[in-house]
JSON list of C-alpha atoms in Angstrom, two decimals:
[
{"chain": "Q", "resi": 1, "resn": "GLU", "atom": "CA", "xyz": [63.26, 33.37, 6.19]},
{"chain": "Q", "resi": 2, "resn": "ASP", "atom": "CA", "xyz": [62.62, 30.33, 8.35]},
{"chain": "Q", "resi": 3, "resn": "LYS", "atom": "CA", "xyz": [65.48, 27.89, 8.73]},
{"chain": "Q", "resi": 4, "resn": "VAL", "atom": "CA", "xyz": [65.68, 24.34, 10.02]},
{"chain": "Q", "resi": 5, "resn": "VAL", "atom": "CA", "xyz": [69.19, 22.89, 10.09]},
{"chain": "Q", "resi": 6, "resn": "GLN", "atom": "CA", "xyz": [70.04, 19.31, 10.92]},
{"chain": "Q", "resi": 7, "resn": "SER", "atom": "CA", "xyz": [73.44, 17.90, 11.76]},
{"chain": "Q", "resi": 8, "resn": "PRO", "atom": "CA", "xyz": [75.25, 15.83, 10.92]},
{"chain": "Q", "resi": 9, "resn": "LEU", "atom": "CA", "xyz": [74.03, 15.24, 7.37]},
{"chain": "Q", "resi": 10, "resn": "SER", "atom": "CA", "xyz": [75.00, 11.60, 7.63]},
{"chain": "Q", "resi": 11, "resn": "LEU", "atom": "CA", "xyz": [76.73, 9.16, 9.93]},
{"chain": "Q", "resi": 12, "resn": "VAL", "atom": "CA", "xyz": [77.68, 5.51, 10.08]},
{"chain": "Q", "resi": 13, "resn": "VAL", "atom": "CA", "xyz": [77.68, 3.57, 13.34]},
{"chain": "Q", "resi": 14, "resn": "HIS", "atom": "CA", "xyz": [77.85, -0.04, 14.48]},
{"chain": "Q", "resi": 15, "resn": "GLU", "atom": "CA", "xyz": [75.11, -1.98, 16.16]},
{"chain": "Q", "resi": 16, "resn": "GLY", "atom": "CA", "xyz": [74.93, -1.17, 19.84]},
{"chain": "Q", "resi": 17, "resn": "ASP", "atom": "CA", "xyz": [76.29, 2.37, 19.48]},
{"chain": "Q", "resi": 18, "resn": "THR", "atom": "CA", "xyz": [74.38, 5.44, 20.67]},
{"chain": "Q", "resi": 19, "resn": "VAL", "atom": "CA", "xyz": [73.48, 8.12, 18.16]},
{"chain": "Q", "resi": 20, "resn": "THR", "atom": "CA", "xyz": [72.66, 11.78, 18.81]},
{"chain": "Q", "resi": 21, "resn": "LEU", "atom": "CA", "xyz": [71.08, 13.86, 16.06]},
{"chain": "Q", "resi": 22, "resn": "ASN", "atom": "CA", "xyz": [70.73, 17.62, 16.20]},
{"chain": "Q", "resi": 23, "resn": "CYS", "atom": "CA", "xyz": [68.13, 20.02, 14.87]},
{"chain": "Q", "resi": 24, "resn": "SER", "atom": "CA", "xyz": [68.35, 23.79, 15.20]},
{"chain": "Q", "resi": 25, "resn": "TYR", "atom": "CA", "xyz": [65.76, 26.25, 13.99]},
{"chain": "Q", "resi": 26, "resn": "GLU", "atom": "CA", "xyz": [65.19, 29.91, 13.29]},
{"chain": "Q", "resi": 27, "resn": "VAL", "atom": "CA", "xyz": [61.48, 30.53, 12.88]},
{"chain": "Q", "resi": 28, "resn": "THR", "atom": "CA", "xyz": [59.19, 33.28, 13.98]},
{"chain": "Q", "resi": 29, "resn": "ASN", "atom": "CA", "xyz": [56.39, 32.30, 16.32]},
{"chain": "Q", "resi": 30, "resn": "PHE", "atom": "CA", "xyz": [57.56, 28.76, 17.01]},
{"chain": "Q", "resi": 31, "resn": "ARG", "atom": "CA", "xyz": [54.78, 26.35, 17.95]},
{"chain": "Q", "resi": 32, "resn": "SER", "atom": "CA", "xyz": [56.18, 22.80, 17.87]},
{"chain": "Q", "resi": 33, "resn": "LEU", "atom": "CA", "xyz": [59.01, 20.63, 16.57]},
{"chain": "Q", "resi": 34, "resn": "LEU", "atom": "CA", "xyz": [58.45, 17.20, 15.08]},
{"chain": "Q", "resi": 35, "resn": "TRP", "atom": "CA", "xyz": [60.76, 14.27, 14.32]},
{"chain": "Q", "resi": 36, "resn": "TYR", "atom": "CA", "xyz": [60.08, 11.77, 11.53]},
{"chain": "Q", "resi": 37, "resn": "LYS", "atom": "CA", "xyz": [61.83, 8.58, 10.42]},
{"chain": "Q", "resi": 38, "resn": "GLN", "atom": "CA", "xyz": [62.00, 7.85, 6.68]},
{"chain": "Q", "resi": 39, "resn": "GLU", "atom": "CA", "xyz": [63.17, 4.33, 5.91]},
{"chain": "Q", "resi": 40, "resn": "LYS", "atom": "CA", "xyz": [62.30, 3.90, 2.26]},
{"chain": "Q", "resi": 41, "resn": "LYS", "atom": "CA", "xyz": [59.37, 5.95, 1.12]},
{"chain": "Q", "resi": 42, "resn": "ALA", "atom": "CA", "xyz": [56.88, 7.43, 3.61]},
{"chain": "Q", "resi": 43, "resn": "PRO", "atom": "CA", "xyz": [58.17, 9.36, 6.63]},
{"chain": "Q", "resi": 44, "resn": "THR", "atom": "CA", "xyz": [56.65, 8.06, 9.85]},
{"chain": "Q", "resi": 45, "resn": "PHE", "atom": "CA", "xyz": [55.98, 10.22, 12.88]},
{"chain": "Q", "resi": 46, "resn": "LEU", "atom": "CA", "xyz": [58.20, 9.82, 15.94]},
{"chain": "Q", "resi": 47, "resn": "PHE", "atom": "CA", "xyz": [57.73, 12.76, 18.34]},
{"chain": "Q", "resi": 48, "resn": "MET", "atom": "CA", "xyz": [56.15, 16.17, 18.64]},
{"chain": "Q", "resi": 49, "resn": "LEU", "atom": "CA", "xyz": [57.74, 18.58, 21.13]},
{"chain": "Q", "resi": 50, "resn": "THR", "atom": "CA", "xyz": [56.19, 21.79, 22.32]},
{"chain": "Q", "resi": 51, "resn": "SER", "atom": "CA", "xyz": [57.57, 22.37, 25.81]},
{"chain": "Q", "resi": 52, "resn": "SER", "atom": "CA", "xyz": [61.19, 23.00, 26.58]},
{"chain": "Q", "resi": 53, "resn": "GLY", "atom": "CA", "xyz": [63.04, 20.53, 28.78]},
{"chain": "Q", "resi": 54, "resn": "ILE", "atom": "CA", "xyz": [60.50, 17.73, 28.68]},
{"chain": "Q", "resi": 55, "resn": "GLU", "atom": "CA", "xyz": [61.90, 14.53, 27.25]},
{"chain": "Q", "resi": 56, "resn": "LYS", "atom": "CA", "xyz": [59.75, 12.28, 25.14]},
{"chain": "Q", "resi": 57, "resn": "LYS", "atom": "CA", "xyz": [60.64, 8.61, 24.92]},
{"chain": "Q", "resi": 58, "resn": "SER", "atom": "CA", "xyz": [59.62, 5.67, 22.82]},
{"chain": "Q", "resi": 59, "resn": "GLY", "atom": "CA", "xyz": [61.64, 2.55, 23.42]},
{"chain": "Q", "resi": 60, "resn": "ARG", "atom": "CA", "xyz": [65.25, 3.25, 22.51]},
{"chain": "Q", "resi": 61, "resn": "LEU", "atom": "CA", "xyz": [64.44, 6.65, 21.02]},
{"chain": "Q", "resi": 62, "resn": "SER", "atom": "CA", "xyz": [64.15, 9.84, 22.98]},
{"chain": "Q", "resi": 63, "resn": "SER", "atom": "CA", "xyz": [64.00, 13.53, 22.17]},
{"chain": "Q", "resi": 64, "resn": "ILE", "atom": "CA", "xyz": [64.14, 16.81, 24.00]},
{"chain": "Q", "resi": 65, "resn": "LEU", "atom": "CA", "xyz": [63.55, 20.43, 23.06]},
{"chain": "Q", "resi": 66, "resn": "ASP", "atom": "CA", "xyz": [65.59, 23.42, 24.23]},
{"chain": "Q", "resi": 67, "resn": "LYS", "atom": "CA", "xyz": [63.69, 26.59, 23.39]},
{"chain": "Q", "resi": 68, "resn": "LYS", "atom": "CA", "xyz": [66.44, 28.79, 24.78]},
{"chain": "Q", "resi": 69, "resn": "GLU", "atom": "CA", "xyz": [68.96, 27.28, 22.40]},
{"chain": "Q", "resi": 70, "resn": "LEU", "atom": "CA", "xyz": [66.37, 26.91, 19.61]},
{"chain": "Q", "resi": 71, "resn": "SER", "atom": "CA", "xyz": [67.28, 23.28, 19.15]},
{"chain": "Q", "resi": 72, "resn": "SER", "atom": "CA", "xyz": [66.32, 19.70, 19.71]},
{"chain": "Q", "resi": 73, "resn": "ILE", "atom": "CA", "xyz": [68.19, 16.43, 19.90]},
{"chain": "Q", "resi": 74, "resn": "LEU", "atom": "CA", "xyz": [67.09, 12.93, 19.01]},
{"chain": "Q", "resi": 75, "resn": "ASN", "atom": "CA", "xyz": [68.88, 10.08, 20.75]},
{"chain": "Q", "resi": 76, "resn": "ILE", "atom": "CA", "xyz": [68.91, 6.46, 19.68]},
{"chain": "Q", "resi": 77, "resn": "THR", "atom": "CA", "xyz": [70.50, 4.03, 22.14]},
{"chain": "Q", "resi": 78, "resn": "ALA", "atom": "CA", "xyz": [71.63, 0.45, 21.46]},
{"chain": "Q", "resi": 79, "resn": "THR", "atom": "CA", "xyz": [71.24, 0.99, 17.72]},
{"chain": "Q", "resi": 80, "resn": "GLN", "atom": "CA", "xyz": [70.06, -1.82, 15.45]},
{"chain": "Q", "resi": 81, "resn": "THR", "atom": "CA", "xyz": [70.28, -2.21, 11.69]},
{"chain": "Q", "resi": 82, "resn": "GLY", "atom": "CA", "xyz": [66.57, -1.43, 11.54]},
{"chain": "Q", "resi": 83, "resn": "ASP", "atom": "CA", "xyz": [67.35, 2.08, 12.76]},
{"chain": "Q", "resi": 84, "resn": "SER", "atom": "CA", "xyz": [69.04, 2.83, 9.44]},
{"chain": "Q", "resi": 85, "resn": "ALA", "atom": "CA", "xyz": [66.98, 5.63, 7.90]},
{"chain": "Q", "resi": 86, "resn": "ILE", "atom": "CA", "xyz": [66.77, 9.33, 7.19]},
{"chain": "Q", "resi": 87, "resn": "TYR", "atom": "CA", "xyz": [65.66, 11.24, 10.28]},
{"chain": "Q", "resi": 88, "resn": "LEU", "atom": "CA", "xyz": [63.77, 14.42, 9.50]},
{"chain": "Q", "resi": 89, "resn": "CYS", "atom": "CA", "xyz": [63.15, 17.37, 11.77]},
{"chain": "Q", "resi": 90, "resn": "ALA", "atom": "CA", "xyz": [60.27, 19.77, 11.11]},
{"chain": "Q", "resi": 91, "resn": "VAL", "atom": "CA", "xyz": [59.04, 22.94, 12.76]},
{"chain": "Q", "resi": 92, "resn": "ASP", "atom": "CA", "xyz": [55.56, 24.40, 12.91]},
{"chain": "Q", "resi": 93, "resn": "LYS", "atom": "CA", "xyz": [54.72, 28.06, 13.46]},
{"chain": "Q", "resi": 94, "resn": "LYS", "atom": "CA", "xyz": [51.80, 29.66, 15.23]},
{"chain": "Q", "resi": 95, "resn": "GLY", "atom": "CA", "xyz": [50.06, 32.90, 14.46]},
{"chain": "Q", "resi": 96, "resn": "SER", "atom": "CA", "xyz": [47.90, 31.89, 11.55]},
{"chain": "Q", "resi": 97, "resn": "ASN", "atom": "CA", "xyz": [45.39, 29.21, 10.81]},
{"chain": "Q", "resi": 98, "resn": "ASP", "atom": "CA", "xyz": [47.81, 27.57, 8.43]},
{"chain": "Q", "resi": 99, "resn": "TYR", "atom": "CA", "xyz": [49.30, 24.39, 9.80]},
{"chain": "Q", "resi": 100, "resn": "LYS", "atom": "CA", "xyz": [52.32, 23.66, 7.64]},
{"chain": "Q", "resi": 101, "resn": "LEU", "atom": "CA", "xyz": [55.71, 22.29, 8.49]},
{"chain": "Q", "resi": 102, "resn": "SER", "atom": "CA", "xyz": [59.18, 23.50, 7.54]},
{"chain": "Q", "resi": 103, "resn": "PHE", "atom": "CA", "xyz": [61.57, 20.57, 7.20]},
{"chain": "Q", "resi": 104, "resn": "GLY", "atom": "CA", "xyz": [65.31, 20.25, 7.60]},
{"chain": "Q", "resi": 105, "resn": "ALA", "atom": "CA", "xyz": [67.46, 18.38, 5.08]},
{"chain": "Q", "resi": 106, "resn": "GLY", "atom": "CA", "xyz": [67.53, 15.26, 7.23]},
{"chain": "Q", "resi": 107, "resn": "THR", "atom": "CA", "xyz": [70.25, 13.12, 8.77]},
{"chain": "Q", "resi": 108, "resn": "THR", "atom": "CA", "xyz": [71.01, 9.80, 7.11]},
{"chain": "Q", "resi": 109, "resn": "VAL", "atom": "CA", "xyz": [71.89, 7.17, 9.71]},
{"chain": "Q", "resi": 110, "resn": "THR", "atom": "CA", "xyz": [73.49, 3.89, 8.65]},
{"chain": "Q", "resi": 111, "resn": "VAL", "atom": "CA", "xyz": [73.84, 1.17, 11.26]},
{"chain": "Q", "resi": 112, "resn": "ARG", "atom": "CA", "xyz": [76.25, -1.62, 10.34]},
{"chain": "Q", "resi": 113, "resn": "ALA", "atom": "CA", "xyz": [75.99, -5.10, 11.81]},
{"chain": "O", "resi": 1, "resn": "ASP", "atom": "CA", "xyz": [42.93, 0.07, 6.58]},
{"chain": "O", "resi": 2, "resn": "GLY", "atom": "CA", "xyz": [43.10, 3.85, 6.92]},
{"chain": "O", "resi": 3, "resn": "GLY", "atom": "CA", "xyz": [45.87, 5.62, 5.13]},
{"chain": "O", "resi": 4, "resn": "ILE", "atom": "CA", "xyz": [47.12, 7.70, 2.26]},
{"chain": "O", "resi": 5, "resn": "THR", "atom": "CA", "xyz": [47.52, 6.23, -1.20]},
{"chain": "O", "resi": 6, "resn": "GLN", "atom": "CA", "xyz": [49.68, 7.81, -3.86]},
{"chain": "O", "resi": 7, "resn": "SER", "atom": "CA", "xyz": [49.79, 6.64, -7.44]},
{"chain": "O", "resi": 8, "resn": "PRO", "atom": "CA", "xyz": [51.65, 5.82, -9.50]},
{"chain": "O", "resi": 9, "resn": "LYS", "atom": "CA", "xyz": [54.80, 4.85, -7.59]},
{"chain": "O", "resi": 10, "resn": "TYR", "atom": "CA", "xyz": [56.98, 5.62, -10.59]},
{"chain": "O", "resi": 11, "resn": "LEU", "atom": "CA", "xyz": [56.22, 8.00, -13.43]},
{"chain": "O", "resi": 12, "resn": "PHE", "atom": "CA", "xyz": [58.17, 8.94, -16.51]},
{"chain": "O", "resi": 13, "resn": "ARG", "atom": "CA", "xyz": [57.38, 12.12, -18.38]},
{"chain": "O", "resi": 14, "resn": "LYS", "atom": "CA", "xyz": [58.62, 13.57, -21.61]},
{"chain": "O", "resi": 15, "resn": "GLU", "atom": "CA", "xyz": [59.69, 17.17, -21.60]},
{"chain": "O", "resi": 16, "resn": "GLY", "atom": "CA", "xyz": [56.80, 19.47, -22.39]},
{"chain": "O", "resi": 17, "resn": "GLN", "atom": "CA", "xyz": [54.13, 17.16, -21.01]},
{"chain": "O", "resi": 18, "resn": "ASN", "atom": "CA", "xyz": [51.85, 17.74, -18.07]},
{"chain": "O", "resi": 19, "resn": "VAL", "atom": "CA", "xyz": [51.41, 14.87, -15.64]},
{"chain": "O", "resi": 20, "resn": "THR", "atom": "CA", "xyz": [49.07, 14.40, -12.69]},
{"chain": "O", "resi": 21, "resn": "LEU", "atom": "CA", "xyz": [49.99, 12.63, -9.47]},
{"chain": "O", "resi": 22, "resn": "SER", "atom": "CA", "xyz": [47.18, 11.12, -7.45]},
{"chain": "O", "resi": 23, "resn": "CYS", "atom": "CA", "xyz": [46.75, 11.33, -3.67]},
{"chain": "O", "resi": 24, "resn": "GLU", "atom": "CA", "xyz": [43.78, 9.81, -1.84]},
{"chain": "O", "resi": 25, "resn": "GLN", "atom": "CA", "xyz": [43.21, 9.53, 1.92]},
{"chain": "O", "resi": 26, "resn": "ASN", "atom": "CA", "xyz": [40.52, 7.77, 3.96]},
{"chain": "O", "resi": 27, "resn": "LEU", "atom": "CA", "xyz": [41.58, 9.19, 7.31]},
{"chain": "O", "resi": 28, "resn": "ASN", "atom": "CA", "xyz": [38.87, 11.86, 7.23]},
{"chain": "O", "resi": 29, "resn": "HIS", "atom": "CA", "xyz": [41.58, 14.51, 7.52]},
{"chain": "O", "resi": 30, "resn": "ASP", "atom": "CA", "xyz": [40.76, 18.07, 6.59]},
{"chain": "O", "resi": 31, "resn": "ALA", "atom": "CA", "xyz": [44.26, 19.17, 5.59]},
{"chain": "O", "resi": 32, "resn": "MET", "atom": "CA", "xyz": [46.36, 17.79, 2.76]},
{"chain": "O", "resi": 33, "resn": "TYR", "atom": "CA", "xyz": [49.85, 18.69, 1.56]},
{"chain": "O", "resi": 34, "resn": "TRP", "atom": "CA", "xyz": [52.23, 18.10, -1.32]},
{"chain": "O", "resi": 35, "resn": "TYR", "atom": "CA", "xyz": [55.99, 18.04, -0.74]},
{"chain": "O", "resi": 36, "resn": "ARG", "atom": "CA", "xyz": [58.91, 17.61, -3.06]},
{"chain": "O", "resi": 37, "resn": "GLN", "atom": "CA", "xyz": [62.03, 15.80, -1.83]},
{"chain": "O", "resi": 38, "resn": "ASP", "atom": "CA", "xyz": [65.40, 16.20, -3.53]},
{"chain": "O", "resi": 39, "resn": "PRO", "atom": "CA", "xyz": [68.65, 14.66, -2.28]},
{"chain": "O", "resi": 40, "resn": "GLY", "atom": "CA", "xyz": [70.20, 16.75, 0.48]},
{"chain": "O", "resi": 41, "resn": "GLN", "atom": "CA", "xyz": [67.34, 19.26, 0.58]},
{"chain": "O", "resi": 42, "resn": "GLY", "atom": "CA", "xyz": [64.73, 17.69, 2.79]},
{"chain": "O", "resi": 43, "resn": "LEU", "atom": "CA", "xyz": [61.04, 18.23, 2.08]},
{"chain": "O", "resi": 44, "resn": "ARG", "atom": "CA", "xyz": [59.84, 21.43, 0.44]},
{"chain": "O", "resi": 45, "resn": "LEU", "atom": "CA", "xyz": [56.17, 22.40, 0.46]},
{"chain": "O", "resi": 46, "resn": "ILE", "atom": "CA", "xyz": [54.52, 22.81, -2.94]},
{"chain": "O", "resi": 47, "resn": "TYR", "atom": "CA", "xyz": [50.82, 23.33, -2.13]},
{"chain": "O", "resi": 48, "resn": "TYR", "atom": "CA", "xyz": [48.52, 22.68, 0.77]},
{"chain": "O", "resi": 49, "resn": "SER", "atom": "CA", "xyz": [44.80, 22.66, 1.42]},
{"chain": "O", "resi": 50, "resn": "GLN", "atom": "CA", "xyz": [43.06, 23.13, 4.75]},
{"chain": "O", "resi": 51, "resn": "ILE", "atom": "CA", "xyz": [39.54, 22.53, 3.46]},
{"chain": "O", "resi": 52, "resn": "VAL", "atom": "CA", "xyz": [37.67, 21.41, 0.38]},
{"chain": "O", "resi": 53, "resn": "ASN", "atom": "CA", "xyz": [37.66, 23.87, -2.51]},
{"chain": "O", "resi": 54, "resn": "ASP", "atom": "CA", "xyz": [40.47, 25.90, -1.00]},
{"chain": "O", "resi": 55, "resn": "PHE", "atom": "CA", "xyz": [44.25, 25.63, -1.30]},
{"chain": "O", "resi": 56, "resn": "GLN", "atom": "CA", "xyz": [47.35, 27.78, -0.84]},
{"chain": "O", "resi": 57, "resn": "LYS", "atom": "CA", "xyz": [50.75, 27.98, -2.46]},
{"chain": "O", "resi": 58, "resn": "GLY", "atom": "CA", "xyz": [53.69, 26.65, -0.54]},
{"chain": "O", "resi": 59, "resn": "ASP", "atom": "CA", "xyz": [57.33, 27.62, -0.92]},
{"chain": "O", "resi": 60, "resn": "ILE", "atom": "CA", "xyz": [57.88, 26.20, -4.42]},
{"chain": "O", "resi": 61, "resn": "ALA", "atom": "CA", "xyz": [54.49, 26.34, -6.19]},
{"chain": "O", "resi": 62, "resn": "GLU", "atom": "CA", "xyz": [55.72, 27.60, -9.56]},
{"chain": "O", "resi": 63, "resn": "GLY", "atom": "CA", "xyz": [55.08, 25.07, -12.32]},
{"chain": "O", "resi": 64, "resn": "TYR", "atom": "CA", "xyz": [52.57, 23.08, -10.27]},
{"chain": "O", "resi": 65, "resn": "SER", "atom": "CA", "xyz": [48.80, 23.15, -9.87]},
{"chain": "O", "resi": 66, "resn": "VAL", "atom": "CA", "xyz": [46.35, 21.38, -7.56]},
{"chain": "O", "resi": 67, "resn": "SER", "atom": "CA", "xyz": [42.63, 20.96, -6.95]},
{"chain": "O", "resi": 68, "resn": "ARG", "atom": "CA", "xyz": [40.62, 19.95, -3.90]},
{"chain": "O", "resi": 69, "resn": "GLU", "atom": "CA", "xyz": [37.15, 19.06, -5.09]},
{"chain": "O", "resi": 70, "resn": "LYS", "atom": "CA", "xyz": [36.72, 16.26, -2.56]},
{"chain": "O", "resi": 71, "resn": "LYS", "atom": "CA", "xyz": [37.94, 15.90, 1.00]},
{"chain": "O", "resi": 72, "resn": "GLU", "atom": "CA", "xyz": [39.61, 12.60, 0.17]},
{"chain": "O", "resi": 73, "resn": "SER", "atom": "CA", "xyz": [41.52, 13.69, -2.91]},
{"chain": "O", "resi": 74, "resn": "PHE", "atom": "CA", "xyz": [44.28, 16.22, -3.61]},
{"chain": "O", "resi": 75, "resn": "PRO", "atom": "CA", "xyz": [45.83, 15.63, -7.05]},
{"chain": "O", "resi": 76, "resn": "LEU", "atom": "CA", "xyz": [48.98, 17.46, -8.11]},
{"chain": "O", "resi": 77, "resn": "THR", "atom": "CA", "xyz": [49.67, 18.41, -11.73]},
{"chain": "O", "resi": 78, "resn": "VAL", "atom": "CA", "xyz": [53.26, 18.98, -12.75]},
{"chain": "O", "resi": 79, "resn": "THR", "atom": "CA", "xyz": [53.09, 21.28, -15.73]},
{"chain": "O", "resi": 80, "resn": "SER", "atom": "CA", "xyz": [55.56, 21.85, -18.53]},
{"chain": "O", "resi": 81, "resn": "ALA", "atom": "CA", "xyz": [56.42, 25.15, -16.84]},
{"chain": "O", "resi": 82, "resn": "GLN", "atom": "CA", "xyz": [58.22, 23.30, -14.04]},
{"chain": "O", "resi": 83, "resn": "LYS", "atom": "CA", "xyz": [61.84, 23.51, -15.12]},
{"chain": "O", "resi": 84, "resn": "ASN", "atom": "CA", "xyz": [63.27, 20.67, -13.05]},
{"chain": "O", "resi": 85, "resn": "PRO", "atom": "CA", "xyz": [60.47, 18.25, -12.22]},
{"chain": "O", "resi": 86, "resn": "THR", "atom": "CA", "xyz": [62.53, 15.11, -11.63]},
{"chain": "O", "resi": 87, "resn": "ALA", "atom": "CA", "xyz": [62.09, 14.43, -7.90]},
{"chain": "O", "resi": 88, "resn": "PHE", "atom": "CA", "xyz": [60.35, 12.34, -5.27]},
{"chain": "O", "resi": 89, "resn": "TYR", "atom": "CA", "xyz": [56.87, 13.69, -4.46]},
{"chain": "O", "resi": 90, "resn": "LEU", "atom": "CA", "xyz": [55.19, 13.06, -1.13]},
{"chain": "O", "resi": 91, "resn": "CYS", "atom": "CA", "xyz": [51.58, 13.70, -0.22]},
{"chain": "O", "resi": 92, "resn": "ALA", "atom": "CA", "xyz": [50.52, 14.09, 3.41]},
{"chain": "O", "resi": 93, "resn": "SER", "atom": "CA", "xyz": [47.39, 14.78, 5.43]},
{"chain": "O", "resi": 94, "resn": "SER", "atom": "CA", "xyz": [46.56, 15.89, 8.94]},
{"chain": "O", "resi": 95, "resn": "ARG", "atom": "CA", "xyz": [43.53, 16.66, 11.09]},
{"chain": "O", "resi": 96, "resn": "HIS", "atom": "CA", "xyz": [42.74, 20.36, 11.04]},
{"chain": "O", "resi": 97, "resn": "GLY", "atom": "CA", "xyz": [44.74, 22.04, 13.75]},
{"chain": "O", "resi": 98, "resn": "ASN", "atom": "CA", "xyz": [47.03, 19.06, 14.28]},
{"chain": "O", "resi": 99, "resn": "THR", "atom": "CA", "xyz": [50.44, 19.29, 12.72]},
{"chain": "O", "resi": 100, "resn": "GLU", "atom": "CA", "xyz": [51.19, 15.56, 12.98]},
{"chain": "O", "resi": 101, "resn": "ALA", "atom": "CA", "xyz": [51.11, 14.77, 9.28]},
{"chain": "O", "resi": 102, "resn": "PHE", "atom": "CA", "xyz": [50.70, 11.27, 7.85]},
{"chain": "O", "resi": 103, "resn": "PHE", "atom": "CA", "xyz": [52.52, 10.56, 4.59]},
{"chain": "O", "resi": 104, "resn": "GLY", "atom": "CA", "xyz": [51.86, 8.47, 1.52]},
{"chain": "O", "resi": 105, "resn": "GLN", "atom": "CA", "xyz": [54.48, 6.19, -0.05]},
{"chain": "O", "resi": 106, "resn": "GLY", "atom": "CA", "xyz": [55.48, 8.78, -2.62]},
{"chain": "O", "resi": 107, "resn": "THR", "atom": "CA", "xyz": [55.74, 9.05, -6.40]},
{"chain": "O", "resi": 108, "resn": "ARG", "atom": "CA", "xyz": [59.10, 9.19, -8.10]},
{"chain": "O", "resi": 109, "resn": "LEU", "atom": "CA", "xyz": [58.84, 11.34, -11.22]},
{"chain": "O", "resi": 110, "resn": "THR", "atom": "CA", "xyz": [61.53, 11.24, -13.88]},
{"chain": "O", "resi": 111, "resn": "VAL", "atom": "CA", "xyz": [61.65, 13.45, -16.94]},
{"chain": "O", "resi": 112, "resn": "VAL", "atom": "CA", "xyz": [63.10, 11.69, -19.96]}
]
């Protein structure tokens, strides 16, 4: 059975802190790993990672994939209250024509002013 | 503007009733998905469709049904057979072969 595990489940930080979120996976025929941010309702896409060791960046957010360790981290530097959200990790498998994602439980980040 | 529209935002259902959640997209995406989100459990896949008039069961399809008669629409029916239907339901779509899914705003269903 495929597994996607995120840690921690929740954390509280103060503005300006740096946050590191973890996602580990056990899936057969891994294809890609995606990160989403869910503030209130709809998750919004952040990154898609397919190659190990290549960091993707967008402003204060960055993410990297380690295929050897079957994991990924999402970093948020200089956090702001607007970063408060649930961060979801999802994994896609190859081998079939079905493109469906397996999601982790998410990490709830709360940034206090 | 292009996007995915789910309706209603909130829905209350009596036990024993079937209800249908609407999902419409104007992104011209081939694939559409329904997920259920419960606290602490992330998103679980209910049904998905890669093309019109075809759909497949996801991980938790029991008690749900779908149809895909039009490319733009993928309604989800929560039947009385679903034992614990109270949850937040998210619809998503993606271009065929692209796993970057775009999500609607969700429907919160409560059984009363």
